[in-house]
PDB file of C-alpha atoms in Angstrom:
ATOM      1  CA  MET Q   1     -77.211 -16.916 -42.610  1.00 41.00           C
ATOM      2  CA  THR Q   2     -78.297 -13.306 -42.993  1.00 39.00           C
ATOM      3  CA  SER Q   3     -77.288 -11.088 -45.454  1.00 40.00           C
ATOM      4  CA  MET Q   4     -76.681  -7.109 -45.211  1.00 40.00           C
ATOM      5  CA  THR Q   5     -76.276  -4.628 -48.191  1.00 44.00           C
ATOM      6  CA  VAL Q   6     -74.915  -1.413 -46.994  1.00 40.00           C
ATOM      7  CA  THR Q   7     -76.284   1.577 -49.086  1.00 41.00           C
ATOM      8  CA  ARG Q   8     -74.664   5.187 -49.520  1.00 39.00           C
ATOM      9  CA  ARG Q   9     -78.073   6.054 -48.037  1.00 35.00           C
ATOM     10  CA  SER Q  10     -78.033   4.014 -45.174  1.00 36.00           C
ATOM     11  CA  LEU Q  11     -74.092   4.695 -44.341  1.00 34.00           C
ATOM     12  CA  LEU Q  12     -75.271   8.654 -44.539  1.00 34.00           C
ATOM     13  CA  LEU Q  13     -78.102   8.346 -42.389  1.00 34.00           C
ATOM     14  CA  GLY Q  14     -75.820   6.366 -39.878  1.00 38.00           C
ATOM     15  CA  ALA Q  15     -72.926   8.667 -40.082  1.00 37.00           C
ATOM     16  CA  THR Q  16     -75.469  11.964 -39.757  1.00 33.00           C
ATOM     17  CA  ALA Q  17     -76.730  10.006 -36.385  1.00 36.00           C
ATOM     18  CA  ALA Q  18     -73.587   9.665 -34.960  1.00 38.00           C
ATOM     19  CA  PHE Q  19     -72.368  13.060 -35.840  1.00 38.00           C
ATOM     20  CA  THR Q  20     -75.653  14.675 -34.180  1.00 35.00           C
ATOM     21  CA  LEU Q  21     -75.376  12.360 -31.314  1.00 36.00           C
ATOM     22  CA  GLY Q  22     -71.759  13.176 -30.616  1.00 41.00           C
ATOM     23  CA  THR Q  23     -72.488  17.036 -30.726  1.00 39.00           C
ATOM     24  CA  ALA Q  24     -75.169  16.906 -28.328  1.00 37.00           C
ATOM     25  CA  ALA Q  25     -73.303  14.765 -26.014  1.00 39.00           C
ATOM     26  CA  ARG Q  26     -70.889  17.647 -25.739  1.00 49.00           C
ATOM     27  CA  ALA Q  27     -73.459  19.900 -23.741  1.00 56.00           C
ATOM     28  CA  ALA Q  28     -75.532  17.002 -22.523  1.00 49.00           C
ATOM     29  CA  THR Q  29     -76.538  16.244 -18.889  1.00 51.00           C
ATOM     30  CA  PRO Q  30     -77.649  13.001 -17.481  1.00 48.00           C
ATOM     31  CA  THR Q  31     -80.971  13.988 -18.326  1.00 54.00           C
ATOM     32  CA  GLY Q  32     -80.273  15.644 -21.868  1.00 67.00           C
ATOM     33  CA  PRO Q  33     -79.004  18.629 -23.727  1.00 86.00           C
ATOM     34  CA  GLN Q  34     -78.410  21.567 -21.364  1.00 94.00           C
ATOM     35  CA  LEU Q  35     -81.122  24.775 -21.969  1.00 97.00           C
ATOM     36  CA  LEU Q  36     -78.806  27.826 -22.764  1.00 97.00           C
ATOM     37  CA  HIS Q  37     -81.105  30.715 -22.485  1.00 97.00           C
ATOM     38  CA  ILE Q  38     -80.042  33.859 -24.495  1.00 97.00           C
ATOM     39  CA  THR Q  39     -81.259  37.517 -24.005  1.00 97.00           C
ATOM     40  CA  ARG Q  40     -79.971  39.751 -26.742  1.00 94.00           C
ATOM     41  CA  ASP Q  41     -80.844  43.151 -28.901  1.00 90.00           C
ATOM     42  CA  PRO Q  42     -83.021  41.850 -31.760  1.00 90.00           C
ATOM     43  CA  SER Q  43     -80.563  43.705 -34.226  1.00 88.00           C
ATOM     44  CA  CYS Q  44     -77.345  42.106 -33.276  1.00 87.00           C
ATOM     45  CA  GLY Q  45     -75.965  39.671 -35.704  1.00 86.00           C
ATOM     46  CA  CYS Q  46     -72.753  38.459 -33.537  1.00 89.00           C
ATOM     47  CA  CYS Q  47     -75.604  37.273 -30.961  1.00 90.00           C
ATOM     48  CA  THR Q  48     -77.097  34.944 -33.356  1.00 93.00           C
ATOM     49  CA  ALA Q  49     -73.725  33.632 -34.719  1.00 95.00           C
ATOM     50  CA  TRP Q  50     -73.123  32.739 -30.944  1.00 97.00           C
ATOM     51  CA  ALA Q  51     -76.393  31.241 -30.720  1.00 96.00           C
ATOM     52  CA  ASP Q  52     -75.507  29.295 -33.728  1.00 96.00           C
ATOM     53  CA  LEU Q  53     -72.526  28.131 -32.475  1.00 97.00           C
ATOM     54  CA  ALA Q  54     -74.326  27.147 -29.227  1.00 97.00           C
ATOM     55  CA  ARG Q  55     -76.189  24.927 -31.205  1.00 97.00           C
ATOM     56  CA  GLU Q  56     -73.391  23.296 -32.884  1.00 96.00           C
ATOM     57  CA  ALA Q  57     -71.912  22.671 -29.399  1.00 96.00           C
ATOM     58  CA  GLY Q  58     -74.857  20.425 -28.304  1.00 96.00           C
ATOM     59  CA  TYR Q  59     -76.968  22.886 -26.368  1.00 97.00           C
ATOM     60  CA  MET Q  60     -80.558  23.833 -26.540  1.00 97.00           C
ATOM     61  CA  VAL Q  61     -80.857  27.468 -27.312  1.00 97.00           C
ATOM     62  CA  GLU Q  62     -83.719  29.830 -26.359  1.00 97.00           C
ATOM     63  CA  ILE Q  63     -83.705  33.509 -27.245  1.00 96.00           C
ATOM     64  CA  THR Q  64     -85.389  36.410 -25.817  1.00 96.00           C
ATOM     65  CA  GLU Q  65     -85.067  39.707 -27.380  1.00 96.00           C
ATOM     66  CA  THR Q  66     -84.863  43.124 -25.931  1.00 95.00           C
ATOM     67  CA  ASP Q  67     -84.226  46.751 -26.710  1.00 94.00           C
ATOM     68  CA  ASP Q  68     -83.489  47.043 -23.110  1.00 95.00           C
ATOM     69  CA  TYR Q  69     -79.306  46.640 -22.760  1.00 93.00           C
ATOM     70  CA  ALA Q  70     -78.979  48.150 -19.376  1.00 94.00           C
ATOM     71  CA  GLY Q  71     -82.070  46.433 -17.853  1.00 94.00           C
ATOM     72  CA  MET Q  72     -80.691  43.314 -19.420  1.00 94.00           C
ATOM     73  CA  LYS Q  73     -77.575  43.355 -17.642  1.00 95.00           C
ATOM     74  CA  ALA Q  74     -78.934  44.628 -14.446  1.00 95.00           C
ATOM     75  CA  GLU Q  75     -81.502  41.995 -14.380  1.00 94.00           C
ATOM     76  CA  ALA Q  76     -79.008  39.581 -14.704  1.00 96.00           C
ATOM     77  CA  GLY Q  77     -76.441  41.138 -12.160  1.00 95.00           C
ATOM     78  CA  VAL Q  78     -73.848  41.587 -14.470  1.00 96.00           C
ATOM     79  CA  PRO Q  79     -71.264  44.150 -13.275  1.00 95.00           C
ATOM     80  CA  GLU Q  80     -70.878  46.958 -15.674  1.00 95.00           C
ATOM     81  CA  PRO Q  81     -67.185  46.636 -16.431  1.00 95.00           C
ATOM     82  CA  LEU Q  82     -67.740  43.048 -17.775  1.00 96.00           C
ATOM     83  CA  TRP Q  83     -70.794  43.960 -20.016  1.00 96.00           C
ATOM     84  CA  ALA Q  84     -70.959  42.447 -23.488  1.00 95.00           C
ATOM     85  CA  CYS Q  85     -73.759  42.245 -26.140  1.00 91.00           C
ATOM     86  CA  HIS Q  86     -75.523  39.334 -24.941  1.00 96.00           C
ATOM     87  CA  THR Q  87     -76.484  37.605 -21.727  1.00 97.00           C
ATOM     88  CA  ALA Q  88     -76.971  34.098 -21.178  1.00 98.00           C
ATOM     89  CA  ARG Q  89     -78.286  31.918 -18.296  1.00 98.00           C
ATOM     90  CA  VAL Q  90     -77.160  27.969 -18.154  1.00 98.00           C
ATOM     91  CA  GLY Q  91     -77.156  25.566 -15.263  1.00 97.00           C
ATOM     92  CA  GLY Q  92     -77.762  28.285 -12.723  1.00 97.00           C
ATOM     93  CA  TYR Q  93     -75.010  30.820 -13.985  1.00 98.00           C
ATOM     94  CA  ILE Q  94     -74.689  33.776 -16.031  1.00 98.00           C
ATOM     95  CA  VAL Q  95     -72.775  33.591 -19.146  1.00 98.00           C
ATOM     96  CA  GLU Q  96     -71.778  37.141 -20.733  1.00 97.00           C
ATOM     97  CA  GLY Q  97     -70.667  37.642 -24.090  1.00 96.00           C
ATOM     98  CA  HIS Q  98     -68.629  35.946 -26.393  1.00 97.00           C
ATOM     99  CA  VAL Q  99     -67.479  32.984 -23.915  1.00 97.00           C
ATOM    100  CA  PRO Q 100     -65.594  30.255 -25.339  1.00 97.00           C
ATOM    101  CA  PHE Q 101     -67.863  26.728 -25.246  1.00 97.00           C
ATOM    102  CA  ALA Q 102     -65.087  25.105 -23.290  1.00 96.00           C
ATOM    103  CA  ALA Q 103     -65.226  27.388 -20.542  1.00 97.00           C
ATOM    104  CA  ILE Q 104     -68.796  26.929 -20.191  1.00 97.00           C
ATOM    105  CA  ALA Q 105     -68.304  22.995 -20.112  1.00 96.00           C
ATOM    106  CA  ARG Q 106     -65.812  23.540 -17.562  1.00 96.00           C
ATOM    107  CA  LEU Q 107     -68.157  25.907 -15.493  1.00 97.00           C
ATOM    108  CA  LEU Q 108     -70.985  23.161 -15.799  1.00 96.00           C
ATOM    109  CA  ALA Q 109     -68.581  20.177 -14.706  1.00 96.00           C
ATOM    110  CA  GLU Q 110     -67.030  22.002 -11.520  1.00 95.00           C
ATOM    111  CA  ARG Q 111     -69.953  24.209 -10.488  1.00 96.00           C
ATOM    112  CA  PRO Q 112     -67.975  26.661  -8.879  1.00 95.00           C
ATOM    113  CA  ASP Q 113     -69.395  29.131  -5.940  1.00 95.00           C
ATOM    114  CA  ILE Q 114     -69.481  31.778  -8.965  1.00 96.00           C
ATOM    115  CA  THR Q 115     -72.353  33.976 -10.319  1.00 96.00           C
ATOM    116  CA  GLY Q 116     -71.193  33.701 -13.775  1.00 97.00           C
ATOM    117  CA  ILE Q 117     -68.306  33.762 -16.085  1.00 97.00           C
ATOM    118  CA  ALA Q 118     -68.064  36.779 -18.864  1.00 97.00           C
ATOM    119  CA  VAL Q 119     -65.932  37.950 -21.939  1.00 97.00           C
ATOM    120  CA  PRO Q 120     -66.133  41.830 -21.643  1.00 96.00           C
ATOM    121  CA  GLY Q 121     -66.533  43.867 -24.612  1.00 94.00           C
ATOM    122  CA  MET Q 122     -66.999  41.980 -28.141  1.00 94.00           C
ATOM    123  CA  PRO Q 123     -63.374  40.874 -28.737  1.00 95.00           C
ATOM    124  CA  LEU Q 124     -62.286  39.829 -32.687  1.00 95.00           C
ATOM    125  CA  ASP Q 125     -61.930  35.969 -33.319  1.00 96.00           C
ATOM    126  CA  SER Q 126     -64.069  35.265 -30.045  1.00 96.00           C
ATOM    127  CA  PRO Q 127     -66.651  32.581 -30.733  1.00 96.00           C
ATOM    128  CA  GLY Q 128     -69.430  34.290 -32.960  1.00 95.00           C
ATOM    129  CA  MET Q 129     -67.090  37.136 -33.392  1.00 95.00           C
ATOM    130  CA  GLY Q 130     -65.017  35.601 -36.061  1.00 94.00           C
ATOM    131  CA  GLY Q 131     -64.245  32.787 -34.126  1.00 95.00           C
ATOM    132  CA  GLY Q 132     -65.684  29.330 -34.637  1.00 95.00           C
ATOM    133  CA  LEU Q 133     -67.062  26.566 -32.176  1.00 95.00           C
ATOM    134  CA  HIS Q 134     -63.442  26.392 -30.439  1.00 95.00           C
ATOM    135  CA  ALA Q 135     -62.314  29.804 -30.545  1.00 95.00           C
ATOM    136  CA  THR Q 136     -60.817  30.999 -27.386  1.00 94.00           C
ATOM    137  CA  ALA Q 137     -60.910  34.359 -25.441  1.00 95.00           C
ATOM    138  CA  ASP Q 138     -59.833  35.721 -22.001  1.00 96.00           C
ATOM    139  CA  VAL Q 139     -62.480  34.781 -19.636  1.00 97.00           C
ATOM    140  CA  VAL Q 140     -63.268  36.214 -16.160  1.00 96.00           C
ATOM    141  CA  ALA Q 141     -65.520  35.038 -13.290  1.00 96.00           C
ATOM    142  CA  TRP Q 142     -67.549  37.231 -10.635  1.00 95.00           C
ATOM    143  CA  GLY Q 143     -69.780  36.688  -7.595  1.00 92.00           C
ATOM    144  CA  GLY Q 144     -69.352  34.177  -5.029  1.00 85.00           C
ATOM    145  CA  LEU Q 145     -65.600  33.402  -4.395  1.00 74.00           C
ATOM    146  CA  ALA Q 146     -64.794  35.180  -7.517  1.00 71.00           C
ATOM    147  CA  GLY Q 147     -65.536  38.593  -5.950  1.00 75.00           C
ATOM    148  CA  ASP Q 148     -65.750  41.446  -8.916  1.00 79.00           C
ATOM    149  CA  ALA Q 149     -63.580  39.831 -11.456  1.00 87.00           C
ATOM    150  CA  THR Q 150     -60.826  36.969 -11.550  1.00 90.00           C
ATOM    151  CA  PRO Q 151     -59.385  35.022 -14.343  1.00 92.00           C
ATOM    152  CA  PHE Q 152     -61.117  31.777 -15.188  1.00 92.00           C
ATOM    153  CA  ALA Q 153     -58.776  29.939 -17.164  1.00 69.00           C
ATOM    154  CA  PHE Q 154     -59.586  26.892 -19.073  1.00 56.00           C
TER     155      PHE Q 154
END
């Protein structure tokens, strides 16, 4: 017969591993966690908060900093009325601003024929703007079948 002793340390390590695996699975693909590449102004604190939430949601986060705000938006093809503080790329899509992570998950699951999704401006209580991981905001889609901008409900 085998005897097993459970210590607080082994219980804590097991719980930590389960939490980490569960968190990473939320943004995972069959080959592993999704890469979310964020381009942002180096002095923007709310962009850092959104990036931290993206990590918490299970994304692998890569950040590029630039002082060329308009160039960042133009390079990504974001229509000016949809501009926000940071621009991200994930799974072949553009994600502009403080987009809720549930909307990104839906985007990646459904893979619609659009260029990207956005939360224009910097709305209070959106993810990274005072809202946490599960915060919501009005999201719009653009490009492809969405045209200039249409609601992207989730």
